[in-house]
């Protein structure tokens, strides 16, 4: 989408839909004040009124509630409502008057970024497999957004561009999440990683296949991939945006391109949703693409273990004992707890081979997190308060929220194996989200690490700008984190 900022007045911008916010106790802007129907506009948050200043123009008045309650999240929602409205009139160009921030913490830059994010995310559709009805075509794609920002225009232009790049990357992630597992295979993800590398001088890709994964001793990834005919891939990307002396951040993402549960098979109901079990992997790949496009000055290593989790005559069986890349042995008591096995090897690889000094991992890891936090917060679990604080700040900035859950030696106790060092699942079924994180902690060599369990936030969040499908959760968070660290 083309995104532009102008210091000129909203009325001067050519668009199919002009949008303005209306706050409680305030009036529709003077330039539109005498338009018939203005009295219909209500300031209640999310209420819409469409005015026709003249034969050509459409003015959408979007209720924003109390001015002091205005923050970026409200504008993401408002922008998505406007996109939806534009679609009803087959509009392709939207112009927004940037609402003036309330006094206090919120800046015009964050509000403008939110308008851009809400518009781009809200415009995303997954309809490439639908046959077209020529009588009833789908709304055309929104092609252009202009933000009329008055005196703030120059100051916000940079943030607007970052928001555009991050939101487009989130939409690419959503496409990977939506595409079914017969399209998005581990090989497909590896090809996408190579494509990102070839688009940027600063990015290099390395992809390992089944034989190399075995040779290197990645017993977790081998064990999960044993049951599938689809080739697994260990995908690594390195981004060199700063000199070699600078620290390297590690981004690790779970990419199970379909999770049947394996021999510990899942129930049939809604199993189709398990095509999204690669959401963490897709998010870290596309976030890196956005960071490279922004040329942020830092070094990042991405590692994505990609495989299907299938059942077959060659699949791993409950009770099998495996050896992970770092030498620790694991009793696989539940083959549906596969994410932690592949992440364990990826974390070790990211720290030992790719040289990550601090790591964040994203994974649709447990059903338990959906019970605990719903779709509002991802779970954040960490061995390092300072590193966690940075991740939580990025979560807050972007509305991709995360809430800390604790680690404790008593949880760790649950992960001890009977005949091996660890077990991937305990019959006690206690604190499954924390259990999984305690397991992962065994594989980070004590490096500062944050685990984000995104099983609840990757899909079906229900916010206006992402709807009930894929959210691309984590892409905007990681870009924001990288910006913060690049200074
Ligand atoms: N991929 C699932 C977790 C999941 C659940 C993702 C819902 C998205 C939505 C994961 O591999 C899994 O099956 N976890 C099990 C672990 C259990 C067997 C210890 C779970 O949480 O139920
Ligand atoms: Zn599973
Ligand atoms: Zn899974």
Short mmCIF file of C-alpha atoms and ligand atoms in Angstrom, two decimals:
data_model
loop_
_atom_site.label_atom_id
_atom_site.label_comp_id
_atom_site.label_asym_id
_atom_site.label_seq_id
_atom_site.Cartn_x
_atom_site.Cartn_y
_atom_site.Cartn_z
CA UNK A 1 0.00 0.00 0.00
CA UNK A 2 1.17 3.52 -0.74
CA UNK A 3 1.30 5.57 2.42
CA UNK A 4 1.88 9.30 2.45
CA UNK A 5 1.94 12.04 5.04
CA UNK A 6 0.84 15.56 4.20
CA UNK A 7 0.87 18.83 6.10
CA UNK A 8 -1.96 20.13 3.93
CA UNK A 9 -5.64 20.04 4.93
CA UNK A 10 -7.65 16.82 4.69
CA UNK A 11 -10.13 18.42 2.27
CA UNK A 12 -7.33 19.00 -0.21
CA UNK A 13 -6.43 15.28 -0.48
CA UNK A 14 -7.88 13.27 -3.36
CA UNK A 15 -9.49 10.16 -1.90
CA UNK A 16 -12.52 7.90 -2.15
CA UNK A 17 -13.08 8.19 1.58
CA UNK A 18 -12.04 10.95 3.96
CA UNK A 19 -12.04 10.00 7.62
CA UNK A 20 -12.05 12.15 10.76
CA UNK A 21 -12.32 11.21 14.42
CA UNK A 22 -14.93 12.75 16.68
CA UNK A 23 -14.37 13.09 20.43
CA UNK A 24 -16.98 13.45 23.13
CA UNK A 25 -17.98 17.05 23.70
CA UNK A 26 -16.38 18.19 20.44
CA UNK A 27 -17.71 19.13 17.01
CA UNK A 28 -17.09 17.81 13.51
CA UNK A 29 -14.18 19.90 12.09
CA UNK A 30 -15.26 23.29 10.85
CA UNK A 31 -14.43 22.59 7.22
CA UNK A 32 -17.24 20.02 7.26
CA UNK A 33 -19.41 21.60 9.91
CA UNK A 34 -22.28 22.65 7.65
CA UNK A 35 -22.57 19.38 5.76
CA UNK A 36 -26.12 17.98 5.89
CA UNK A 37 -26.30 15.03 8.26
CA UNK A 38 -23.52 16.26 10.55
CA UNK A 39 -25.92 15.98 13.46
CA UNK A 40 -25.99 12.18 12.93
CA UNK A 41 -22.34 11.87 13.88
CA UNK A 42 -21.90 10.50 17.39
CA UNK A 43 -18.63 10.50 19.33
CA UNK A 44 -19.16 7.07 20.90
CA UNK A 45 -16.06 4.93 20.28
CA UNK A 46 -16.46 2.83 17.08
CA UNK A 47 -19.72 4.49 15.96
CA UNK A 48 -19.67 5.59 12.32
CA UNK A 49 -21.55 8.22 10.33
CA UNK A 50 -21.11 8.73 6.61
CA UNK A 51 -21.63 12.27 5.34
CA UNK A 52 -21.75 13.50 1.75
CA UNK A 53 -20.28 17.01 1.61
CA UNK A 54 -20.95 17.08 -2.15
CA UNK A 55 -21.69 14.68 -5.00
CA UNK A 56 -18.12 13.44 -5.12
CA UNK A 57 -16.84 13.16 -1.60
CA UNK A 58 -17.58 10.83 1.30
CA UNK A 59 -16.68 11.85 4.80
CA UNK A 60 -16.60 9.14 7.44
CA UNK A 61 -16.93 10.41 10.99
CA UNK A 62 -15.53 7.84 13.41
CA UNK A 63 -16.47 8.08 17.08
CA UNK A 64 -13.34 7.98 19.25
CA UNK A 65 -14.84 8.43 22.72
CA UNK A 66 -13.11 10.65 25.26
CA UNK A 67 -10.05 12.46 24.02
CA UNK A 68 -8.06 11.50 27.11
CA UNK A 69 -8.72 7.79 26.34
CA UNK A 70 -7.18 8.07 22.89
CA UNK A 71 -4.21 5.79 22.33
CA UNK A 72 -2.75 3.87 19.40
CA UNK A 73 -5.01 0.84 19.91
CA UNK A 74 -8.17 2.90 19.39
CA UNK A 75 -6.77 4.24 16.14
CA UNK A 76 -5.82 0.76 14.87
CA UNK A 77 -9.44 -0.20 15.38
CA UNK A 78 -10.79 3.05 13.88
CA UNK A 79 -8.57 2.68 10.82
CA UNK A 80 -9.77 -0.88 10.22
CA UNK A 81 -13.39 0.30 10.48
CA UNK A 82 -12.66 2.92 7.83
CA UNK A 83 -11.10 0.32 5.51
CA UNK A 84 -14.21 -1.80 5.83
CA UNK A 85 -16.40 1.21 5.06
CA UNK A 86 -14.27 2.15 2.04
CA UNK A 87 -14.78 -1.40 0.73
CA UNK A 88 -18.53 -0.90 0.76
CA UNK A 89 -18.13 1.90 -1.81
CA UNK A 90 -15.38 0.17 -3.74
CA UNK A 91 -12.97 2.83 -2.52
CA UNK A 92 -9.25 2.40 -3.09
CA UNK A 93 -7.92 5.60 -1.53
CA UNK A 94 -8.40 6.64 2.08
CA UNK A 95 -7.38 9.93 3.68
CA UNK A 96 -7.32 10.37 7.45
CA UNK A 97 -7.05 13.53 9.51
CA UNK A 98 -4.58 12.62 12.25
CA UNK A 99 -6.42 13.25 15.52
CA UNK A 100 -4.60 15.57 17.89
CA UNK A 101 -3.08 13.57 20.73
CA UNK A 102 -4.38 14.21 24.23
CA UNK A 103 -1.90 15.92 26.52
CA UNK A 104 0.46 13.44 28.12
CA UNK A 105 2.26 10.30 27.04
CA UNK A 106 0.90 9.62 23.56
CA UNK A 107 2.77 11.21 20.67
CA UNK A 108 1.54 12.10 17.19
CA UNK A 109 4.13 9.64 15.83
CA UNK A 110 2.59 6.66 17.66
CA UNK A 111 -0.93 7.70 16.64
CA UNK A 112 0.01 8.06 12.97
CA UNK A 113 1.78 4.70 13.05
CA UNK A 114 -1.37 3.13 14.51
CA UNK A 115 -3.53 4.56 11.69
CA UNK A 116 -1.16 3.04 9.16
CA UNK A 117 -1.09 -0.34 10.93
CA UNK A 118 -4.87 -0.48 11.29
CA UNK A 119 -5.38 0.39 7.64
CA UNK A 120 -2.88 -2.12 6.25
CA UNK A 121 -3.81 -4.94 8.62
CA UNK A 122 -7.52 -4.21 8.24
CA UNK A 123 -7.25 -4.40 4.45
CA UNK A 124 -5.80 -7.93 4.46
CA UNK A 125 -7.95 -10.67 2.89
CA UNK A 126 -7.28 -14.35 2.27
CA UNK A 127 -9.41 -15.07 -0.77
CA UNK A 128 -7.04 -16.40 -3.37
CA UNK A 129 -8.77 -19.79 -3.52
CA UNK A 130 -12.29 -18.37 -3.91
CA UNK A 131 -13.87 -18.39 -7.34
CA UNK A 132 -15.10 -14.92 -8.31
CA UNK A 133 -18.76 -14.17 -8.86
CA UNK A 134 -18.69 -11.59 -11.68
CA UNK A 135 -22.02 -10.21 -10.42
CA UNK A 136 -20.72 -9.68 -6.90
CA UNK A 137 -16.98 -9.02 -6.97
CA UNK A 138 -15.08 -8.64 -3.69
CA UNK A 139 -14.10 -5.11 -2.64
CA UNK A 140 -11.00 -3.84 -4.45
CA UNK A 141 -7.72 -3.65 -2.55
CA UNK A 142 -7.04 -0.40 -0.74
CA UNK A 143 -4.12 1.11 -2.63
CA UNK A 144 -3.35 4.35 -0.89
CA UNK A 145 -3.52 5.99 2.52
CA UNK A 146 -2.81 9.65 3.13
CA UNK A 147 -2.42 10.93 6.68
CA UNK A 148 -3.10 14.65 7.00
CA UNK A 149 -0.96 15.58 9.98
CA UNK A 150 -0.67 19.39 9.83
CA UNK A 151 2.44 20.69 11.56
CA UNK A 152 3.45 17.18 12.71
CA UNK A 153 3.90 15.88 9.14
CA UNK A 154 7.69 16.04 8.95
CA UNK A 155 8.23 14.68 12.44
CA UNK A 156 6.08 11.57 11.94
CA UNK A 157 7.16 10.57 8.43
CA UNK A 158 9.83 8.14 9.70
CA UNK A 159 7.48 6.35 12.08
CA UNK A 160 4.85 6.09 9.40
CA UNK A 161 7.32 4.37 7.08
CA UNK A 162 8.35 1.91 9.81
CA UNK A 163 4.69 1.16 10.52
CA UNK A 164 4.04 0.53 6.84
CA UNK A 165 6.95 -1.88 6.46
CA UNK A 166 6.14 -3.76 9.68
CA UNK A 167 2.43 -4.07 8.88
CA UNK A 168 3.13 -5.33 5.36
CA UNK A 169 5.47 -7.93 6.89
CA UNK A 170 2.72 -8.91 9.34
CA UNK A 171 0.37 -9.42 6.39
CA UNK A 172 2.91 -11.65 4.66
CA UNK A 173 3.07 -13.67 7.89
CA UNK A 174 -0.73 -13.89 7.92
CA UNK A 175 -0.66 -15.24 4.38
CA UNK A 176 1.80 -17.96 5.46
CA UNK A 177 -0.46 -18.75 8.42
CA UNK A 178 -3.57 -18.93 6.23
CA UNK A 179 -2.13 -21.06 3.47
CA UNK A 180 -2.84 -24.75 4.08
CA UNK A 181 -0.18 -27.30 4.95
CA UNK A 182 -0.16 -28.78 1.47
CA UNK A 183 1.16 -25.41 0.27
CA UNK A 184 3.21 -24.14 3.22
CA UNK A 185 5.57 -27.05 3.79
CA UNK A 186 8.96 -26.77 5.53
CA UNK A 187 10.47 -26.48 2.04
CA UNK A 188 8.13 -23.60 1.20
CA UNK A 189 9.24 -21.74 4.34
CA UNK A 190 12.89 -22.40 3.50
CA UNK A 191 12.33 -20.98 0.01
CA UNK A 192 10.72 -17.91 1.53
CA UNK A 193 13.76 -17.49 3.83
CA UNK A 194 16.08 -17.70 0.81
CA UNK A 195 13.93 -15.12 -0.96
CA UNK A 196 14.34 -12.73 1.99
CA UNK A 197 18.10 -13.31 1.90
CA UNK A 198 18.35 -12.64 -1.80
CA UNK A 199 16.39 -9.39 -1.44
CA UNK A 200 18.94 -7.98 1.04
CA UNK A 201 22.74 -7.89 0.83
CA UNK A 202 22.84 -7.87 4.62
CA UNK A 203 20.99 -11.20 5.01
CA UNK A 204 22.36 -14.71 4.53
CA UNK A 205 20.36 -17.93 4.59
CA UNK A 206 21.42 -21.44 5.49
CA UNK A 207 19.03 -24.39 5.15
CA UNK A 208 19.69 -27.90 6.46
CA UNK A 209 17.80 -30.96 5.16
CA UNK A 210 16.95 -34.24 6.88
CA UNK A 211 20.41 -35.83 6.48
CA UNK A 212 22.28 -32.79 7.81
CA UNK A 213 19.81 -32.40 10.68
CA UNK A 214 20.56 -36.00 11.63
CA UNK A 215 24.33 -35.69 11.16
CA UNK A 216 24.47 -32.66 13.45
CA UNK A 217 22.67 -34.54 16.20
CA UNK A 218 19.45 -32.54 16.32
CA UNK A 219 17.59 -35.42 17.90
CA UNK A 220 14.48 -33.38 18.73
CA UNK A 221 13.86 -32.25 15.17
CA UNK A 222 14.71 -35.73 13.89
CA UNK A 223 12.23 -37.34 16.31
CA UNK A 224 9.34 -35.08 15.30
CA UNK A 225 10.11 -35.38 11.57
CA UNK A 226 10.37 -39.18 11.70
CA UNK A 227 6.68 -39.71 10.99
CA UNK A 228 6.35 -37.48 7.93
CA UNK A 229 7.18 -37.95 4.27
CA UNK A 230 7.60 -34.17 4.02
CA UNK A 231 11.26 -33.08 4.24
CA UNK A 232 12.08 -31.16 7.46
CA UNK A 233 14.21 -28.02 7.30
CA UNK A 234 16.36 -26.20 9.83
CA UNK A 235 16.26 -22.65 8.52
CA UNK A 236 18.80 -20.05 9.65
CA UNK A 237 19.07 -16.40 8.60
CA UNK A 238 21.80 -14.02 9.67
CA UNK A 239 21.36 -10.28 9.42
CA UNK A 240 24.47 -8.13 9.66
CA UNK A 241 23.27 -4.57 10.23
CA UNK A 242 26.07 -3.58 12.62
CA UNK A 243 29.76 -4.41 12.84
CA UNK A 244 31.00 -7.78 14.04
CA UNK A 245 31.77 -6.47 17.55
CA UNK A 246 28.15 -5.68 18.31
CA UNK A 247 25.94 -8.20 20.09
CA UNK A 248 23.80 -10.67 18.18
CA UNK A 249 20.13 -11.08 18.97
CA UNK A 250 18.57 -14.49 18.42
CA UNK A 251 15.00 -14.90 17.12
CA UNK A 252 13.73 -18.49 17.21
CA UNK A 253 10.30 -19.51 15.89
CA UNK A 254 8.39 -22.80 15.96
CA UNK A 255 7.29 -23.94 12.50
CA UNK A 256 5.26 -27.11 12.69
CA UNK A 257 3.54 -26.79 9.32
CA UNK A 258 0.88 -29.23 10.48
CA UNK A 259 0.44 -30.68 13.96
CA UNK A 260 -1.65 -33.86 14.04
CA UNK A 261 -0.23 -34.64 17.48
CA UNK A 262 1.64 -37.64 16.06
CA UNK A 263 0.91 -41.02 17.68
CA UNK A 264 -0.64 -39.09 20.60
CA UNK A 265 -3.11 -37.95 17.97
CA UNK A 266 -5.32 -34.88 18.41
CA UNK A 267 -9.13 -35.08 18.22
CA UNK A 268 -10.59 -34.46 14.73
CA UNK A 269 -12.63 -31.40 15.71
CA UNK A 270 -10.83 -28.25 14.54
CA UNK A 271 -7.66 -30.17 13.76
CA UNK A 272 -7.54 -28.18 10.50
CA UNK A 273 -6.53 -25.14 12.57
CA UNK A 274 -3.20 -26.82 13.25
CA UNK A 275 -1.95 -25.52 9.90
CA UNK A 276 -1.17 -22.40 11.94
CA UNK A 277 1.34 -24.19 14.19
CA UNK A 278 4.08 -22.51 12.12
CA UNK A 279 3.04 -18.99 13.19
CA UNK A 280 6.13 -18.32 15.31
CA UNK A 281 8.50 -19.38 12.55
CA UNK A 282 6.72 -17.29 9.93
CA UNK A 283 6.74 -14.27 12.26
CA UNK A 284 10.48 -14.36 12.93
CA UNK A 285 11.30 -14.77 9.22
CA UNK A 286 9.09 -11.89 8.10
CA UNK A 287 10.17 -9.69 11.02
CA UNK A 288 13.77 -10.15 9.91
CA UNK A 289 12.80 -9.19 6.36
CA UNK A 290 11.25 -5.97 7.68
CA UNK A 291 14.27 -5.21 9.88
CA UNK A 292 16.61 -5.68 6.90
CA UNK A 293 14.41 -3.42 4.77
CA UNK A 294 14.67 -0.77 7.51
CA UNK A 295 18.45 -1.27 7.65
CA UNK A 296 18.41 -1.23 11.46
CA UNK A 297 21.89 -1.14 12.95
CA UNK A 298 22.15 -4.41 14.83
CA UNK A 299 22.98 -8.07 14.23
CA UNK A 300 20.33 -10.79 14.35
CA UNK A 301 20.37 -14.56 13.97
CA UNK A 302 17.08 -16.25 13.15
CA UNK A 303 16.52 -19.97 13.56
CA UNK A 304 13.36 -21.79 12.47
CA UNK A 305 12.97 -25.54 12.92
CA UNK A 306 10.35 -26.61 10.36
CA UNK A 307 8.59 -29.94 10.10
CA UNK A 308 5.20 -31.63 10.06
CA UNK A 309 4.16 -33.63 13.12
CA UNK A 310 2.59 -36.74 11.57
CA UNK A 311 1.89 -40.30 12.54
CA UNK A 312 2.99 -43.27 10.48
CA UNK A 313 4.86 -46.55 10.76
CA UNK A 314 8.08 -44.63 11.21
CA UNK A 315 6.79 -42.07 13.75
CA UNK A 316 8.25 -41.53 17.21
CA UNK A 317 6.27 -43.44 19.84
CA UNK A 318 5.39 -42.48 23.43
CA UNK A 319 8.23 -43.57 25.70
CA UNK A 320 10.94 -43.28 23.05
CA UNK A 321 14.13 -41.72 24.38
CA UNK A 322 15.99 -39.21 22.23
CA UNK A 323 19.17 -37.14 22.54
CA UNK A 324 18.88 -33.42 21.83
CA UNK A 325 21.60 -31.34 20.14
CA UNK A 326 23.07 -30.24 23.49
CA UNK A 327 23.40 -33.85 24.68
CA UNK A 328 20.44 -33.90 27.09
CA UNK A 329 18.21 -36.97 26.84
CA UNK A 330 14.41 -36.77 26.71
CA UNK A 331 11.63 -39.32 27.15
CA UNK A 332 8.98 -38.44 24.61
CA UNK A 333 5.93 -39.30 26.67
CA UNK A 334 3.53 -37.34 24.48
CA UNK A 335 4.26 -36.88 20.79
CA UNK A 336 1.87 -33.91 20.72
CA UNK A 337 4.32 -31.95 22.88
CA UNK A 338 6.54 -31.70 19.78
CA UNK A 339 7.18 -27.96 19.69
CA UNK A 340 9.53 -28.00 22.66
CA UNK A 341 11.59 -30.82 21.08
CA UNK A 342 12.30 -28.92 17.88
CA UNK A 343 12.72 -25.57 19.65
CA UNK A 344 15.22 -27.12 22.05
CA UNK A 345 17.58 -27.93 19.17
CA UNK A 346 16.93 -24.59 17.47
CA UNK A 347 17.74 -22.68 20.68
CA UNK A 348 20.99 -24.61 21.09
CA UNK A 349 21.87 -24.01 17.43
CA UNK A 350 21.03 -20.31 17.69
CA UNK A 351 23.25 -19.81 20.74
CA UNK A 352 26.16 -22.14 19.90
CA UNK A 353 26.40 -21.98 16.10
CA UNK A 354 24.85 -18.63 15.25
CA UNK A 355 26.34 -16.86 18.28
CA UNK A 356 23.21 -15.30 19.76
CA UNK A 357 23.92 -13.35 22.95
CA UNK A 358 20.24 -12.85 23.88
CA UNK A 359 17.32 -14.83 22.57
CA UNK A 360 13.58 -14.47 22.13
CA UNK A 361 11.48 -17.36 20.90
CA UNK A 362 7.93 -17.33 19.53
CA UNK A 363 5.87 -20.49 19.52
CA UNK A 364 2.28 -21.71 19.40
CA UNK A 365 3.35 -24.04 22.16
CA UNK A 366 0.51 -24.88 24.53
CA UNK A 367 -3.27 -25.08 24.66
CA UNK A 368 -2.87 -24.05 28.29
CA UNK A 369 -2.00 -20.47 27.39
CA UNK A 370 -5.33 -20.08 25.62
CA UNK A 371 -7.08 -21.14 28.83
CA UNK A 372 -4.93 -18.88 31.02
CA UNK A 373 -4.74 -15.67 28.96
CA UNK A 374 -7.19 -16.11 26.09
CA UNK A 375 -6.31 -14.20 22.94
CA UNK A 376 -5.52 -10.93 24.67
CA UNK A 377 -2.02 -11.59 25.99
CA UNK A 378 0.74 -13.93 24.91
CA UNK A 379 2.55 -15.56 27.82
CA UNK A 380 6.06 -14.22 28.40
CA UNK A 381 8.45 -16.36 30.42
CA UNK A 382 12.06 -15.41 31.00
CA UNK A 383 15.26 -16.07 32.91
CA UNK A 384 16.32 -12.40 32.72
CA UNK A 385 14.36 -9.40 34.05
CA UNK A 386 16.11 -6.75 31.94
CA UNK A 387 15.66 -8.60 28.68
CA UNK A 388 12.03 -9.35 29.54
CA UNK A 389 11.41 -5.68 30.30
CA UNK A 390 12.53 -4.73 26.80
CA UNK A 391 10.29 -7.35 25.19
CA UNK A 392 7.31 -6.27 27.30
CA UNK A 393 7.90 -2.63 26.34
CA UNK A 394 7.79 -3.58 22.65
CA UNK A 395 4.60 -5.55 23.33
CA UNK A 396 3.02 -2.51 24.93
CA UNK A 397 4.11 -0.19 22.08
CA UNK A 398 2.60 -2.38 19.40
CA UNK A 399 -0.54 -3.69 21.10
CA UNK A 400 0.86 -7.22 20.67
CA UNK A 401 0.47 -7.72 24.38
CA UNK A 402 2.36 -10.14 26.60
CA UNK A 403 2.02 -11.02 30.30
CA UNK A 404 4.70 -12.59 32.45
CA UNK A 405 4.28 -16.05 33.93
CA UNK A 406 6.86 -17.27 36.48
CA UNK A 407 9.61 -19.86 36.46
CA UNK A 408 10.30 -21.80 39.69
CA UNK A 409 12.43 -24.82 40.63
CA UNK A 410 9.24 -26.72 41.52
CA UNK A 411 8.06 -26.47 37.91
CA UNK A 412 11.48 -27.57 36.75
CA UNK A 413 11.13 -30.64 38.96
CA UNK A 414 8.12 -31.73 36.90
CA UNK A 415 10.23 -31.85 33.73
CA UNK A 416 12.68 -34.44 35.11
CA UNK A 417 12.53 -37.79 33.29
CA UNK A 418 12.17 -41.21 34.88
CA UNK A 419 14.79 -42.92 32.72
CA UNK A 420 16.20 -39.86 30.90
CA UNK A 421 17.27 -36.33 31.89
CA UNK A 422 13.94 -34.80 30.94
CA UNK A 423 10.46 -35.75 29.82
CA UNK A 424 8.58 -33.63 27.30
CA UNK A 425 5.27 -33.99 29.13
CA UNK A 426 4.20 -35.01 32.61
CA UNK A 427 1.08 -36.95 33.48
CA UNK A 428 0.34 -34.37 36.19
CA UNK A 429 -0.80 -31.81 33.60
CA UNK A 430 0.19 -28.97 35.91
CA UNK A 431 0.95 -25.47 34.57
CA UNK A 432 1.52 -26.69 31.01
CA UNK A 433 2.65 -23.32 29.64
CA UNK A 434 5.26 -22.88 32.36
CA UNK A 435 6.25 -26.54 32.11
CA UNK A 436 7.03 -26.09 28.41
CA UNK A 437 9.08 -22.96 29.12
CA UNK A 438 10.99 -24.69 31.94
CA UNK A 439 11.85 -27.41 29.45
CA UNK A 440 13.10 -24.86 26.88
CA UNK A 441 15.26 -23.13 29.50
CA UNK A 442 17.44 -26.26 29.56
CA UNK A 443 18.63 -25.41 26.04
CA UNK A 444 19.68 -21.72 26.17
CA UNK A 445 23.05 -22.19 27.90
CA UNK A 446 22.05 -19.63 30.52
CA UNK A 447 21.80 -16.79 27.98
CA UNK A 448 19.17 -14.10 28.56
CA UNK A 449 16.04 -15.55 27.00
CA UNK A 450 12.37 -14.67 26.64
CA UNK A 451 9.83 -17.25 25.54
CA UNK A 452 6.54 -16.00 24.06
CA UNK A 453 3.79 -18.60 23.92
CA UNK A 454 1.56 -17.27 21.13
CA UNK A 455 -0.91 -20.16 20.84
CA UNK A 456 -3.72 -17.81 21.89
CA UNK A 457 -2.68 -14.67 20.04
CA UNK A 458 -1.62 -16.01 16.64
CA UNK A 459 -5.19 -16.69 15.51
CA UNK A 460 -8.76 -15.64 16.31
CA UNK A 461 -8.00 -12.55 18.38
CA UNK A 462 -11.17 -10.81 17.22
CA UNK A 463 -9.82 -7.26 17.21
CA UNK A 464 -11.24 -5.25 14.30
CA UNK A 465 -7.91 -4.98 12.48
CA UNK A 466 -7.10 -8.70 12.50
CA UNK A 467 -10.55 -10.31 12.74
CA UNK A 468 -10.93 -13.98 13.62
CA UNK A 469 -8.19 -15.37 11.40
CA UNK A 470 -4.41 -15.07 11.43
CA UNK A 471 -2.86 -12.09 13.23
CA UNK A 472 0.82 -12.13 12.28
CA UNK A 473 1.45 -11.76 16.02
CA UNK A 474 5.01 -10.91 16.89
CA UNK A 475 6.18 -9.24 13.70
CA UNK A 476 5.45 -5.70 14.83
CA UNK A 477 6.68 -6.53 18.33
CA UNK A 478 10.05 -7.80 17.05
CA UNK A 479 10.51 -4.84 14.70
CA UNK A 480 9.80 -2.47 17.60
CA UNK A 481 12.23 -4.38 19.83
CA UNK A 482 14.93 -4.23 17.16
CA UNK A 483 14.39 -0.48 16.70
CA UNK A 484 14.73 0.04 20.43
CA UNK A 485 17.99 -1.94 20.57
CA UNK A 486 19.43 -0.37 17.43
CA UNK A 487 18.95 3.04 19.08
N1 LIG B 1 0.48 -26.91 18.73
C1 LIG B 1 0.02 -27.30 19.98
C2 LIG B 1 -0.46 -26.15 20.85
C3 LIG B 1 -1.61 -25.31 20.35
C4 LIG B 1 -2.86 -25.42 20.91
C5 LIG B 1 -1.40 -24.35 19.38
C6 LIG B 1 -3.89 -24.63 20.47
C7 LIG B 1 -2.43 -23.55 18.93
C8 LIG B 1 -3.69 -23.68 19.50
C9 LIG B 1 1.10 -28.06 20.77
O1 LIG B 1 2.03 -28.74 19.98
C10 LIG B 1 0.42 -29.04 21.66
O2 LIG B 1 -0.23 -29.89 21.13
N2 LIG B 1 0.59 -28.89 22.96
C11 LIG B 1 0.00 -29.76 23.91
C12 LIG B 1 1.08 -30.25 24.85
C13 LIG B 1 0.63 -31.32 25.79
C14 LIG B 1 0.40 -32.60 25.02
C15 LIG B 1 1.68 -31.53 26.85
C16 LIG B 1 -1.05 -28.98 24.70
O3 LIG B 1 -0.77 -27.86 25.09
O4 LIG B 1 -2.15 -29.49 24.85
ZN1 LIG B 2 1.38 -30.72 19.44
ZN1 LIG B 3 2.33 -27.96 18.03
#
